Amino acid sequence: MNAAQRQPAEMKYEPLLQFEMEMGTFLSDWQHCDQLSTYMARMISHNRTDPLRHSNFFSSALNELLEVSFRGGSPEGRIGCAVYRQGPKERVKLSFPCPPGHQQFFREAVARTHRNDAYARYLDALSSDLGPSREVVLLDLAINFDAEIRLEEEAPPSITIIVDLPLEGIVS
Amino acid sequence: MLAAPFQAEFDANSQEFSFAGVIRPRSVDEIAHSISMFRNAIDEARGVLYINVKRLAQMNNTAFHAFSRVVLDACRTRSDIRFVVVTSSVVGWTERMFRHLGKIEPQIRVEVYDSKFYPGQSFVEDTSFIPILRTQTKMTWRHERKILPRHGMRPGIVMADICCGIGDFAVLVRKEFQPARIVALDHSKASLAYARDVAKNFGISDIEYSYGDASEMLLEDNQFDLVTCRHSLQIFNQPDLLLKELYRICKPGGRVYITNEKNSHCLGEPRAQSIQWTYNEVAKLFSHFEMDVELGPKSRRYLADAGFDDILVESFMVTNHDGDPQDFADVITAWENVYAGEMAVKRGDPAEFIERFRQGFRDHIFAALHPKGYAGWPIWAASGRKPL
Ligand SMILES: C[S@@+](CC[C@H](N)C(=O)[O-])C[C@H]1O[C@@H](n2cnc3c(N)ncnc32)[C@H](O)[C@@H]1O
């Protein structure tokens, strides 16, 4: 699919909610990940079939993404997070500044979520001694939340991760 | 914003380690204490260790990996031990995330705790209960709409109807009292689907219907001005557990409102004796399935034991004269179908018993539709205040 063909489908995602803040402020408190994901999840879930459970599920996924930006982001610049909806899916668009070279890591981690061995890699990571890497977190989203993940190319040092979450279908 | 605090506990008697609440640590060090507790529990355990995550609302990857590692390591060093991870169908991600552990180690089994909360569940969650609930609420509403304001109902409040069934009470309350928010929770998917359908047909989109287990809810503490729970304490084998949850989600100063029956006190004229015999048997039949449909007058005790104050108990009699006597007759027909047609059969009652059992319902209907007849169904409505 080329960009021109993709355009109309993308248009149908309607914006629900977004926040933007100084990355330095965001990084000043780990609790921001939990608080923002809980709050945003609650706001966007109120008109889902089962608001409570949708919100619980969505908060789980969003928190992991925010934690990725917390752990991998750099303090200069702004972090922005927007949630869109199309039918049973939510799209999370998360942009944040990261140190030079990190875009490449993200590109590889995202690519691995699309490979056939994604599940095997995920199980391997669970059984290995290392703590969860950002790759595992993305695999977790792909496997446990049926997320479709891609990167939007941006001028360094920013990175934009786009995650489509079909949670309404899983929850209800 | 109130997050449920994280809890990790070991019950040595049942060899059950349970995780509850929200745990999203930045690093493993923050949960070192729980991890070492978990390790010790495993060291102590013989045979099967249960890992209960039913009430685990949130756990990030950092914590999930850390706790998983402990279990996986134990599998490698202890061939004598088995793990059963008990997840809940309510918290969707736990089921999805924990099931992988069973794929890695055959010593780990992942179970979804779902049905069999209580013995009567299969009847109550069945679609055949829907007509009962529909006709019942129609009859009780006439009374409840008048008494509810005494129990804390007023416009603008935040309320929850727990064990909402097909949700008609929530719809009626919304129209009559205009609360600011209504959460309606039940564990019957069939009833919830019905409820959502009804709401949609009425163009109602602001009642939050949610699938959940009333004895382990995802709802946070101290949120609601009024928590209602109608005709449901009486169907749990442990009503005190349910009441504890209702108490937990109620705001200090808010109220919990419950309604219950005393089935043996259903009455009618003419044919009073046959009617009375049958309803005595109804109470026995329910108690066979560990449900106490005689609970109504015990409401005060239950509320007091759960820690409520300012307790208010009243009773009202739903009768064939409240409105169309046919409505009353429909309620009884629905009872007869489920109680005699399903529950008595399940208990293994002989045909002669069932016939006599049915006769009492028919006589009650006769009384209800008789021009000079009287038929009654008593309800106890009670509420208590959660102390400030
Ligand atoms: C007798 S009905 C009453 C329904 C409704 N309140 C009414 O008055 O019409 C009991 C309800 O409790 C629900 N229920 C039973 N166990 C439950 C549980 N563990 N969690 C949530 N709901 C439950 C059943 O599905 C059923 O809808």
Coordinates of C-alpha atoms and ligand atoms in Angstrom, one line a residue:
Chain A
M1 CA 0.0 0.0 0.0
N2 CA 1.4 3.4 -0.8
A3 CA 0.8 6.5 1.2
A4 CA -1.9 7.9 -1.0
Q5 CA -4.0 4.7 -0.7
R6 CA -3.6 4.6 3.1
Q7 CA -4.7 8.2 3.5
P8 CA -8.5 7.7 3.4
A9 CA -8.5 4.9 6.0
E10 CA -6.3 6.9 8.3
M11 CA -8.8 9.8 8.1
K12 CA -11.4 7.8 9.9
Y13 CA -9.6 7.8 13.1
E14 CA -11.3 10.4 15.2
P15 CA -9.3 12.2 17.9
L16 CA -10.5 11.5 21.4
L17 CA -7.9 13.0 23.8
Q18 CA -4.4 14.2 23.9
F19 CA -1.7 15.6 26.2
E20 CA 1.6 17.2 25.8
M21 CA 4.2 18.2 28.3
E22 CA 7.8 19.1 28.8
M23 CA 9.8 15.9 28.8
G24 CA 11.7 17.1 31.8
T25 CA 8.5 17.4 33.7
F26 CA 7.3 14.0 32.7
L27 CA 10.6 12.5 33.7
S28 CA 10.5 14.1 37.1
D29 CA 8.2 11.5 38.6
W30 CA 7.8 7.8 37.7
Q31 CA 4.1 8.0 38.9
H32 CA 3.3 10.1 35.9
C33 CA 3.1 6.9 33.8
D34 CA 0.5 5.3 36.1
Q35 CA -1.4 8.5 36.6
L36 CA -1.6 9.5 33.0
S37 CA -2.5 6.0 31.8
T38 CA -5.2 5.6 34.4
Y39 CA -6.7 9.0 33.7
M40 CA -6.6 8.7 29.9
A41 CA -8.0 5.2 30.0
R42 CA -10.9 6.2 32.1
M43 CA -11.7 9.2 29.9
I44 CA -11.7 7.4 26.6
S45 CA -13.5 4.3 27.8
H46 CA -16.6 5.9 29.2
N47 CA -18.6 5.2 26.0
R48 CA -17.2 1.7 25.4
T49 CA -19.5 -1.3 25.9
D50 CA -17.9 -2.2 29.2
P51 CA -16.2 1.0 30.4
L52 CA -14.6 -0.4 33.5
R53 CA -13.0 -3.4 31.8
H54 CA -12.0 -1.4 28.7
S55 CA -10.4 1.2 30.9
N56 CA -8.5 -1.5 32.9
F57 CA -7.2 -3.1 29.7
F58 CA -6.3 0.1 27.9
S59 CA -4.6 1.5 30.9
S60 CA -2.3 -1.6 31.0
A61 CA -1.2 -1.0 27.4
L62 CA -0.8 2.7 27.6
N63 CA 1.2 2.5 30.8
E64 CA 3.7 0.2 29.1
L65 CA 4.1 2.6 26.3
L66 CA 4.6 5.5 28.7
E67 CA 7.1 3.5 30.6
V68 CA 9.0 2.9 27.4
S69 CA 9.2 6.6 26.8
F70 CA 10.1 7.2 30.5
R71 CA 12.9 4.7 30.4
G72 CA 14.2 5.5 26.9
G73 CA 13.4 9.2 26.5
S74 CA 15.8 12.2 26.9
P75 CA 14.9 15.3 28.9
E76 CA 15.1 17.9 26.1
G77 CA 11.9 18.6 24.2
R78 CA 8.3 17.6 24.7
I79 CA 6.3 14.4 25.0
G80 CA 2.9 14.1 23.3
C81 CA 0.4 11.4 23.4
A82 CA -2.9 11.3 21.5
V83 CA -5.6 8.7 21.4
Y84 CA -7.9 8.2 18.4
R85 CA -10.7 5.9 17.7
Q86 CA -12.0 4.0 14.7
G87 CA -14.8 1.6 15.4
P88 CA -13.6 -1.1 17.8
K89 CA -10.0 0.2 17.8
E90 CA -8.1 2.9 19.6
R91 CA -4.9 4.3 18.2
V92 CA -2.2 5.7 20.5
K93 CA 0.3 8.0 19.0
L94 CA 3.2 8.7 21.3
S95 CA 6.0 11.1 20.4
F96 CA 9.0 11.8 22.6
P97 CA 12.6 12.8 22.3
C98 CA 15.2 10.1 22.6
P99 CA 19.0 10.0 22.6
P100 CA 20.7 9.8 19.2
G101 CA 20.8 6.3 17.7
H102 CA 17.8 5.1 19.6
Q103 CA 15.5 5.4 16.7
Q104 CA 17.3 2.5 15.1
F105 CA 16.7 0.3 18.2
F106 CA 13.0 1.2 18.1
R107 CA 12.8 0.4 14.4
E108 CA 14.3 -3.0 15.0
A109 CA 12.1 -3.7 18.0
V110 CA 9.0 -2.7 16.1
A111 CA 10.0 -4.8 13.1
R112 CA 10.3 -7.9 15.4
T113 CA 6.7 -7.6 16.5
H114 CA 5.7 -8.4 12.9
R115 CA 7.9 -11.4 12.5
N116 CA 6.7 -15.0 12.6
D117 CA 9.0 -15.8 15.6
A118 CA 7.5 -13.0 17.7
Y119 CA 5.8 -15.4 20.1
A120 CA 8.9 -17.6 20.5
R121 CA 11.0 -14.5 21.2
Y122 CA 8.5 -13.4 23.8
L123 CA 8.5 -16.8 25.6
D124 CA 12.3 -16.8 25.4
A125 CA 12.5 -13.4 27.0
L126 CA 10.1 -14.5 29.8
S127 CA 12.3 -17.4 30.6
S128 CA 15.5 -15.5 30.5
D129 CA 17.1 -13.8 33.4
L130 CA 17.1 -10.3 32.0
G131 CA 14.4 -7.9 33.0
P132 CA 12.0 -6.8 30.3
S133 CA 13.6 -4.7 27.5
R134 CA 11.8 -2.3 25.4
E135 CA 11.6 -5.1 22.8
V136 CA 9.8 -7.3 25.2
V137 CA 7.3 -4.6 26.1
L138 CA 6.5 -4.1 22.4
L139 CA 6.1 -7.9 22.0
D140 CA 3.9 -7.9 25.0
L141 CA 1.6 -5.3 23.4
A142 CA 1.5 -7.2 20.1
I143 CA 0.8 -10.6 21.8
N144 CA -1.3 -9.8 24.8
F145 CA -3.2 -6.8 23.4
D146 CA -3.2 -7.8 19.7
A147 CA -1.6 -4.5 19.0
E148 CA -0.4 -3.4 15.6
I149 CA 2.7 -1.3 16.0
R150 CA 4.6 1.0 13.7
L151 CA 6.9 4.0 13.8
E152 CA 6.3 7.2 12.1
E153 CA 9.6 8.6 10.8
E154 CA 10.4 11.9 12.4
A155 CA 13.3 14.1 12.4
P156 CA 15.7 13.1 15.2
P157 CA 15.8 13.4 18.1
S158 CA 12.0 12.7 18.2
I159 CA 10.4 9.3 17.8
T160 CA 6.7 8.6 17.2
I161 CA 5.2 5.2 18.0
I162 CA 1.8 4.4 16.7
V163 CA -0.1 1.5 18.3
D164 CA -3.5 0.3 17.2
L165 CA -5.3 -1.6 20.0
P166 CA -8.5 -3.6 19.1
L167 CA -9.5 -3.8 22.8
E168 CA -13.2 -3.4 22.4
G169 CA -13.3 -6.7 20.6
I170 CA -11.2 -8.5 23.3
V171 CA -13.1 -7.0 26.2
S172 CA -16.7 -7.6 25.1
Chain B
M1 CA -7.3 9.4 41.9
L2 CA -7.3 6.4 44.2
A3 CA -5.4 3.4 43.1
A4 CA -6.0 0.2 45.0
P5 CA -2.9 -0.4 47.0
F6 CA -0.8 -3.4 46.1
Q7 CA -1.1 -6.5 48.3
A8 CA 0.9 -9.7 48.2
E9 CA -0.1 -12.2 50.8
F10 CA 0.5 -15.8 51.6
D11 CA -2.0 -18.1 53.2
A12 CA -0.1 -21.1 54.4
N13 CA -3.2 -23.1 55.2
S14 CA -4.5 -23.1 51.7
Q15 CA -1.0 -22.7 50.1
E16 CA -2.3 -19.8 48.3
F17 CA -0.2 -16.7 47.4
S18 CA -2.4 -13.8 46.3
F19 CA -1.6 -10.6 44.4
A20 CA -4.1 -7.8 44.5
G21 CA -4.3 -4.1 43.5
V22 CA -2.0 -2.1 41.3
I23 CA 1.7 -2.7 41.0
R24 CA 3.8 -0.7 38.5
P25 CA 7.3 -0.4 39.9
R26 CA 10.1 1.4 38.1
S27 CA 12.6 -1.2 39.2
V28 CA 12.6 -4.6 40.7
D29 CA 14.1 -3.2 43.9
E30 CA 10.8 -1.5 44.8
I31 CA 9.1 -4.9 45.0
A32 CA 12.1 -6.8 46.6
H33 CA 10.1 -7.4 49.8
S34 CA 7.1 -9.1 48.0
I35 CA 9.5 -11.1 45.8
S36 CA 11.3 -12.5 48.8
M37 CA 7.9 -13.3 50.5
F38 CA 6.9 -15.1 47.3
R39 CA 10.2 -17.0 47.3
N40 CA 9.7 -18.0 50.9
A41 CA 6.2 -19.1 50.3
I42 CA 7.4 -21.4 47.5
D43 CA 10.1 -22.8 49.7
E44 CA 7.5 -23.6 52.3
A45 CA 5.0 -25.1 49.9
R46 CA 4.5 -28.8 49.3
G47 CA 2.6 -30.2 46.4
V48 CA 0.5 -27.4 44.8
L49 CA 1.0 -23.7 45.3
Y50 CA -1.9 -21.6 44.2
I51 CA -1.1 -18.2 42.8
N52 CA -4.2 -16.1 43.0
V53 CA -4.3 -13.0 40.7
K54 CA -8.0 -12.6 40.5
R55 CA -7.9 -9.2 42.2
L56 CA -4.7 -8.0 40.5
A57 CA -5.9 -4.9 38.7
Q58 CA -2.6 -3.8 37.2
M59 CA 0.9 -5.2 37.0
N60 CA 3.5 -3.8 34.7
N61 CA 6.0 -5.9 32.7
T62 CA 8.8 -5.2 35.2
A63 CA 6.8 -6.8 38.0
F64 CA 5.3 -9.5 35.9
H65 CA 8.8 -10.6 34.8
A66 CA 10.2 -10.5 38.3
F67 CA 7.4 -12.7 39.7
S68 CA 7.4 -15.0 36.7
R69 CA 11.1 -15.5 37.1
V70 CA 10.6 -16.7 40.7
V71 CA 8.1 -19.3 39.6
L72 CA 10.1 -20.4 36.5
D73 CA 13.2 -20.8 38.6
A74 CA 11.3 -22.8 41.2
C75 CA 10.1 -25.2 38.4
R76 CA 13.7 -25.8 37.5
T77 CA 14.9 -26.6 40.9
R78 CA 11.9 -28.3 42.5
S79 CA 10.4 -31.1 40.5
D80 CA 8.1 -31.9 43.4
I81 CA 6.1 -28.7 43.2
R82 CA 3.2 -27.6 40.9
F83 CA 1.7 -24.2 40.4
V84 CA -1.8 -23.3 39.6
V85 CA -2.3 -19.7 38.6
V86 CA -5.8 -18.6 39.1
T87 CA -6.8 -15.6 36.9
S88 CA -10.1 -13.9 36.4
S89 CA -12.2 -13.6 33.3
V90 CA -13.0 -10.1 34.4
V91 CA -9.5 -8.7 34.3
G92 CA -8.8 -9.6 30.6
W93 CA -5.1 -8.9 30.4
T94 CA -4.2 -11.2 33.4
E95 CA -5.7 -14.2 31.6
R96 CA -3.7 -13.3 28.4
M97 CA -0.4 -12.6 30.1
F98 CA -0.2 -15.4 32.7
R99 CA -1.2 -18.2 30.3
H100 CA 2.2 -18.0 28.7
L101 CA 3.8 -19.4 31.9
G102 CA 2.0 -22.7 31.3
K103 CA 3.5 -22.8 27.8
I104 CA 7.0 -22.5 29.2
E105 CA 6.8 -24.9 32.1
P106 CA 4.4 -27.9 32.3
Q107 CA 4.5 -27.7 36.1
I108 CA 2.5 -24.5 35.8
R109 CA -1.2 -24.6 35.1
V110 CA -3.3 -21.5 34.4
E111 CA -6.9 -21.5 35.3
V112 CA -9.6 -19.0 34.7
Y113 CA -11.8 -18.6 37.7
D114 CA -15.2 -17.9 36.4
S115 CA -18.1 -20.0 37.2
K116 CA -18.9 -21.8 40.5
F117 CA -18.7 -18.8 42.8
Y118 CA -21.7 -20.2 44.5
P119 CA -23.9 -23.2 44.2
G120 CA -27.0 -21.5 42.7
Q121 CA -25.1 -19.6 40.0
S122 CA -26.0 -21.8 37.0
F123 CA -29.7 -21.0 37.6
V124 CA -29.3 -17.4 38.2
E125 CA -27.1 -16.6 35.3
D126 CA -29.2 -18.5 32.9
T127 CA -31.4 -16.7 30.4
S128 CA -34.5 -18.3 31.9
F129 CA -34.0 -15.9 34.8
I130 CA -34.6 -12.9 32.5
P131 CA -38.4 -13.0 32.5
I132 CA -38.4 -13.3 36.3
L133 CA -36.3 -10.2 36.7
R134 CA -38.2 -8.2 34.2
T135 CA -41.6 -8.8 35.7
Q136 CA -40.3 -8.5 39.3
T137 CA -38.8 -5.1 38.9
K138 CA -41.9 -3.8 37.2
M139 CA -43.8 -4.7 40.4
T140 CA -41.3 -3.6 43.0
W141 CA -40.5 -0.2 41.3
R142 CA -43.9 1.3 42.3
H143 CA -42.8 0.9 45.9
E144 CA -39.1 1.5 45.6
R145 CA -39.4 4.8 43.8
K146 CA -41.2 6.1 46.9
I147 CA -38.9 4.8 49.5
L148 CA -35.5 5.2 47.7
P149 CA -35.1 8.9 48.7
R150 CA -35.1 7.8 52.4
H151 CA -32.2 5.5 51.6
G152 CA -30.0 8.1 50.0
M153 CA -31.2 8.3 46.4
R154 CA -31.2 11.9 45.0
P155 CA -30.4 13.7 41.8
G156 CA -26.7 14.2 41.0
I157 CA -25.3 11.4 43.0
V158 CA -22.7 8.8 41.8
M159 CA -24.2 5.4 42.2
A160 CA -23.6 1.7 41.5
D161 CA -26.1 -1.0 41.1
I162 CA -24.3 -4.2 41.9
C163 CA -25.8 -7.5 40.6
C164 CA -27.9 -5.3 38.2
G165 CA -29.4 -8.2 36.3
I166 CA -31.0 -7.0 33.2
G167 CA -30.5 -3.4 34.2
D168 CA -34.0 -2.2 34.2
F169 CA -33.6 -0.8 37.7
A170 CA -30.8 1.4 36.5
V171 CA -32.9 2.6 33.6
L172 CA -35.8 3.5 35.9
V173 CA -33.6 5.2 38.4
R174 CA -31.9 7.2 35.7
K175 CA -35.2 8.5 34.5
E176 CA -36.7 9.2 37.9
F177 CA -33.8 10.5 39.9
Q178 CA -31.2 11.6 37.4
P179 CA -28.0 10.6 39.1
A180 CA -24.8 12.0 37.7
R181 CA -23.3 8.6 37.0
I182 CA -24.5 5.0 37.2
V183 CA -22.3 1.9 37.1
A184 CA -24.3 -1.3 36.7
L185 CA -22.4 -4.5 37.3
D186 CA -23.4 -8.2 36.9
H187 CA -21.8 -11.5 36.2
S188 CA -24.3 -12.8 33.7
K189 CA -23.2 -12.0 30.2
A190 CA -26.7 -12.9 29.0
S191 CA -28.3 -10.4 31.3
L192 CA -25.8 -7.7 30.5
A193 CA -26.3 -8.2 26.7
Y194 CA -30.0 -7.8 27.3
A195 CA -29.4 -4.7 29.5
R196 CA -27.3 -3.1 26.8
D197 CA -29.9 -3.8 24.2
V198 CA -32.7 -2.3 26.2
A199 CA -30.6 0.8 26.9
K200 CA -29.7 1.2 23.2
N201 CA -33.3 0.9 22.2
F202 CA -34.2 3.7 24.6
G203 CA -31.3 5.8 23.3
I204 CA -29.5 5.6 26.7
S205 CA -25.7 5.6 26.4
D206 CA -24.6 6.8 29.8
I207 CA -25.3 3.8 32.0
E208 CA -21.9 2.0 32.5
Y209 CA -22.8 -1.7 32.3
S210 CA -19.9 -3.8 33.4
Y211 CA -19.1 -7.5 33.6
G212 CA -17.7 -8.3 37.0
D213 CA -17.7 -10.4 40.0
A214 CA -19.5 -8.6 42.8
S215 CA -17.3 -10.3 45.5
E216 CA -14.1 -9.1 43.8
M217 CA -14.8 -5.9 41.9
L218 CA -12.4 -3.8 39.9
L219 CA -14.1 -0.7 41.2
E220 CA -12.0 1.4 43.5
D221 CA -12.6 2.2 47.2
N222 CA -14.9 5.0 48.5
Q223 CA -16.4 6.1 45.1
F224 CA -20.1 5.9 45.4
D225 CA -22.7 8.0 47.2
L226 CA -25.2 5.1 46.9
V227 CA -24.6 1.4 46.2
T228 CA -27.7 -0.6 45.5
C229 CA -27.8 -4.4 45.5
R230 CA -31.3 -5.8 45.0
H231 CA -32.4 -9.3 45.6
S232 CA -28.9 -10.6 45.4
L233 CA -27.4 -10.9 48.9
Q234 CA -29.9 -13.7 49.3
I235 CA -28.5 -15.7 46.4
F236 CA -24.9 -15.8 47.6
N237 CA -23.8 -18.5 49.9
Q238 CA -21.6 -15.9 51.6
P239 CA -23.6 -12.7 51.7
D240 CA -21.2 -11.1 54.2
L241 CA -18.4 -11.2 51.6
L242 CA -20.5 -9.4 49.1
L243 CA -21.6 -6.8 51.6
K244 CA -17.9 -6.2 52.5
E245 CA -17.3 -5.3 48.8
L246 CA -20.4 -3.0 48.7
Y247 CA -19.0 -1.3 51.8
R248 CA -15.6 -0.9 50.3
I249 CA -16.8 0.9 47.2
C250 CA -19.2 3.2 49.1
K251 CA -18.0 6.6 50.1
P252 CA -17.7 7.3 53.8
G253 CA -21.1 9.0 54.6
G254 CA -22.7 7.3 51.6
R255 CA -25.2 4.5 51.8
V256 CA -25.6 0.9 50.7
Y257 CA -29.2 -0.2 49.9
I258 CA -30.2 -3.8 49.7
T259 CA -33.5 -5.6 49.1
N260 CA -34.2 -9.1 49.9
E261 CA -37.2 -11.5 50.3
K262 CA -38.6 -13.8 52.9
N263 CA -40.2 -16.2 50.5
S264 CA -42.0 -18.3 53.0
H265 CA -44.1 -15.2 53.8
C266 CA -45.6 -15.0 50.3
L267 CA -49.3 -15.3 50.7
G268 CA -52.7 -15.4 49.1
E269 CA -56.4 -15.8 49.5
P270 CA -58.2 -18.0 48.6
R271 CA -56.3 -21.2 48.8
A272 CA -54.0 -19.9 51.5
Q273 CA -52.7 -23.3 52.7
S274 CA -51.6 -24.6 49.4
I275 CA -49.8 -21.3 48.6
Q276 CA -48.1 -21.3 52.0
W277 CA -47.0 -24.9 51.6
T278 CA -45.3 -24.1 48.3
Y279 CA -43.5 -21.0 49.5
N280 CA -42.2 -22.8 52.5
E281 CA -40.8 -25.4 50.1
V282 CA -39.3 -22.6 47.9
A283 CA -37.3 -21.5 50.9
K284 CA -36.1 -25.1 51.5
L285 CA -35.3 -25.5 47.8
F286 CA -33.1 -22.5 47.7
S287 CA -31.4 -23.5 50.9
H288 CA -30.6 -26.8 49.2
F289 CA -28.5 -24.7 46.8
E290 CA -27.1 -22.6 49.6
M291 CA -29.2 -19.6 48.9
D292 CA -31.1 -17.9 51.7
V293 CA -34.3 -16.4 50.3
E294 CA -35.4 -15.8 53.9
L295 CA -32.8 -13.2 54.3
G296 CA -35.0 -10.1 54.3
P297 CA -35.6 -9.6 58.0
K298 CA -31.9 -10.5 58.7
S299 CA -30.9 -7.3 56.8
R300 CA -30.3 -5.3 59.9
R301 CA -28.0 -7.9 61.4
Y302 CA -26.0 -8.2 58.1
L303 CA -25.6 -4.4 57.8
A304 CA -24.6 -4.0 61.4
D305 CA -22.1 -6.8 61.2
A306 CA -20.6 -5.2 58.1
G307 CA -19.9 -2.0 60.0
F308 CA -22.7 0.3 58.8
D309 CA -24.5 2.8 61.0
D310 CA -27.7 4.7 60.8
I311 CA -29.4 1.5 59.6
L312 CA -32.9 1.8 58.2
V313 CA -35.0 -1.3 57.5
E314 CA -38.5 -1.3 56.1
S315 CA -40.7 -3.8 54.3
F316 CA -43.4 -3.5 51.7
M317 CA -45.9 -5.9 50.2
V318 CA -46.1 -6.2 46.5
T319 CA -49.7 -7.2 45.7
N320 CA -52.0 -8.0 42.9
H321 CA -53.7 -4.7 43.5
D322 CA -50.6 -2.6 42.8
G323 CA -51.4 -2.4 39.2
D324 CA -52.5 -4.9 36.6
P325 CA -53.1 -8.2 38.5
Q326 CA -51.8 -10.0 35.4
D327 CA -48.3 -8.5 36.1
F328 CA -48.4 -10.2 39.5
A329 CA -49.5 -13.5 37.8
D330 CA -46.7 -13.2 35.3
V331 CA -44.1 -13.0 38.1
I332 CA -45.5 -16.2 39.6
T333 CA -45.5 -18.0 36.3
A334 CA -41.9 -17.1 35.9
W335 CA -41.1 -18.4 39.4
E336 CA -43.0 -21.6 38.7
N337 CA -41.1 -22.2 35.5
V338 CA -37.7 -21.9 37.1
Y339 CA -38.3 -23.1 40.7
A340 CA -40.5 -26.1 39.8
G341 CA -39.4 -26.6 36.2
E342 CA -35.6 -26.4 36.7
M343 CA -34.4 -26.2 40.3
A344 CA -36.6 -28.9 41.8
V345 CA -35.8 -31.2 38.9
K346 CA -32.1 -30.5 39.4
R347 CA -32.5 -31.4 43.1
G348 CA -34.0 -34.7 42.0
D349 CA -37.5 -34.2 43.4
P350 CA -40.1 -36.9 42.5
A351 CA -42.9 -36.0 40.1
E352 CA -45.6 -36.0 42.8
F353 CA -43.7 -33.5 44.8
I354 CA -43.2 -31.2 41.8
E355 CA -46.9 -31.4 41.0
R356 CA -47.9 -30.3 44.5
F357 CA -45.1 -27.7 44.4
R358 CA -46.5 -26.3 41.1
Q359 CA -50.1 -26.3 42.5
G360 CA -49.2 -23.7 45.1
F361 CA -47.9 -21.3 42.4
R362 CA -51.1 -21.9 40.4
D363 CA -53.2 -21.2 43.4
H364 CA -51.2 -18.0 44.0
I365 CA -52.0 -17.0 40.4
F366 CA -55.6 -18.0 41.0
A367 CA -55.7 -15.7 44.1
A368 CA -54.0 -12.9 42.1
L369 CA -56.5 -13.0 39.3
H370 CA -59.6 -13.7 41.5
P371 CA -61.9 -10.7 41.6
K372 CA -62.1 -10.8 45.4
G373 CA -58.6 -12.4 45.8
Y374 CA -55.5 -11.0 47.4
A375 CA -51.9 -12.1 46.6
G376 CA -48.8 -10.7 48.2
W377 CA -45.1 -10.9 48.0
P378 CA -43.2 -9.2 50.8
I379 CA -39.8 -7.4 50.4
W380 CA -37.4 -6.0 52.9
A381 CA -35.6 -2.9 51.8
A382 CA -32.7 -1.8 54.1
S383 CA -29.8 0.5 54.0
G384 CA -26.9 1.6 56.2
R385 CA -24.5 4.4 56.2
K386 CA -20.8 3.9 55.9
P387 CA -19.3 5.8 58.8
L388 CA -17.4 9.0 58.0
Ligands
LIG1 C1 -31.9 -12.4 41.7 S1 -31.0 -11.6 40.5 C2 -31.3 -9.9 40.9 C3 -31.1 -9.0 39.7 C4 -31.5 -7.5 39.8 N1 -30.8 -6.8 40.9 C5 -33.0 -7.4 40.0 O1 -33.5 -7.2 41.1 O2 -33.7 -7.7 39.0 C6 -29.3 -11.8 41.0 C7 -28.3 -11.3 40.1 O3 -27.0 -11.4 40.6 C8 -26.1 -11.7 39.6 N2 -24.9 -12.3 40.2 C9 -24.8 -13.5 40.7 N3 -23.5 -13.7 41.1 C10 -22.8 -12.6 40.8 C11 -21.5 -12.2 41.0 N4 -20.6 -13.0 41.6 N5 -21.1 -11.0 40.6 C12 -22.0 -10.2 40.0 N6 -23.3 -10.5 39.8 C13 -23.7 -11.7 40.2 C14 -26.9 -12.6 38.7 O4 -26.3 -12.7 37.4 C15 -28.2 -12.0 38.7 O5 -28.4 -11.1 37.7

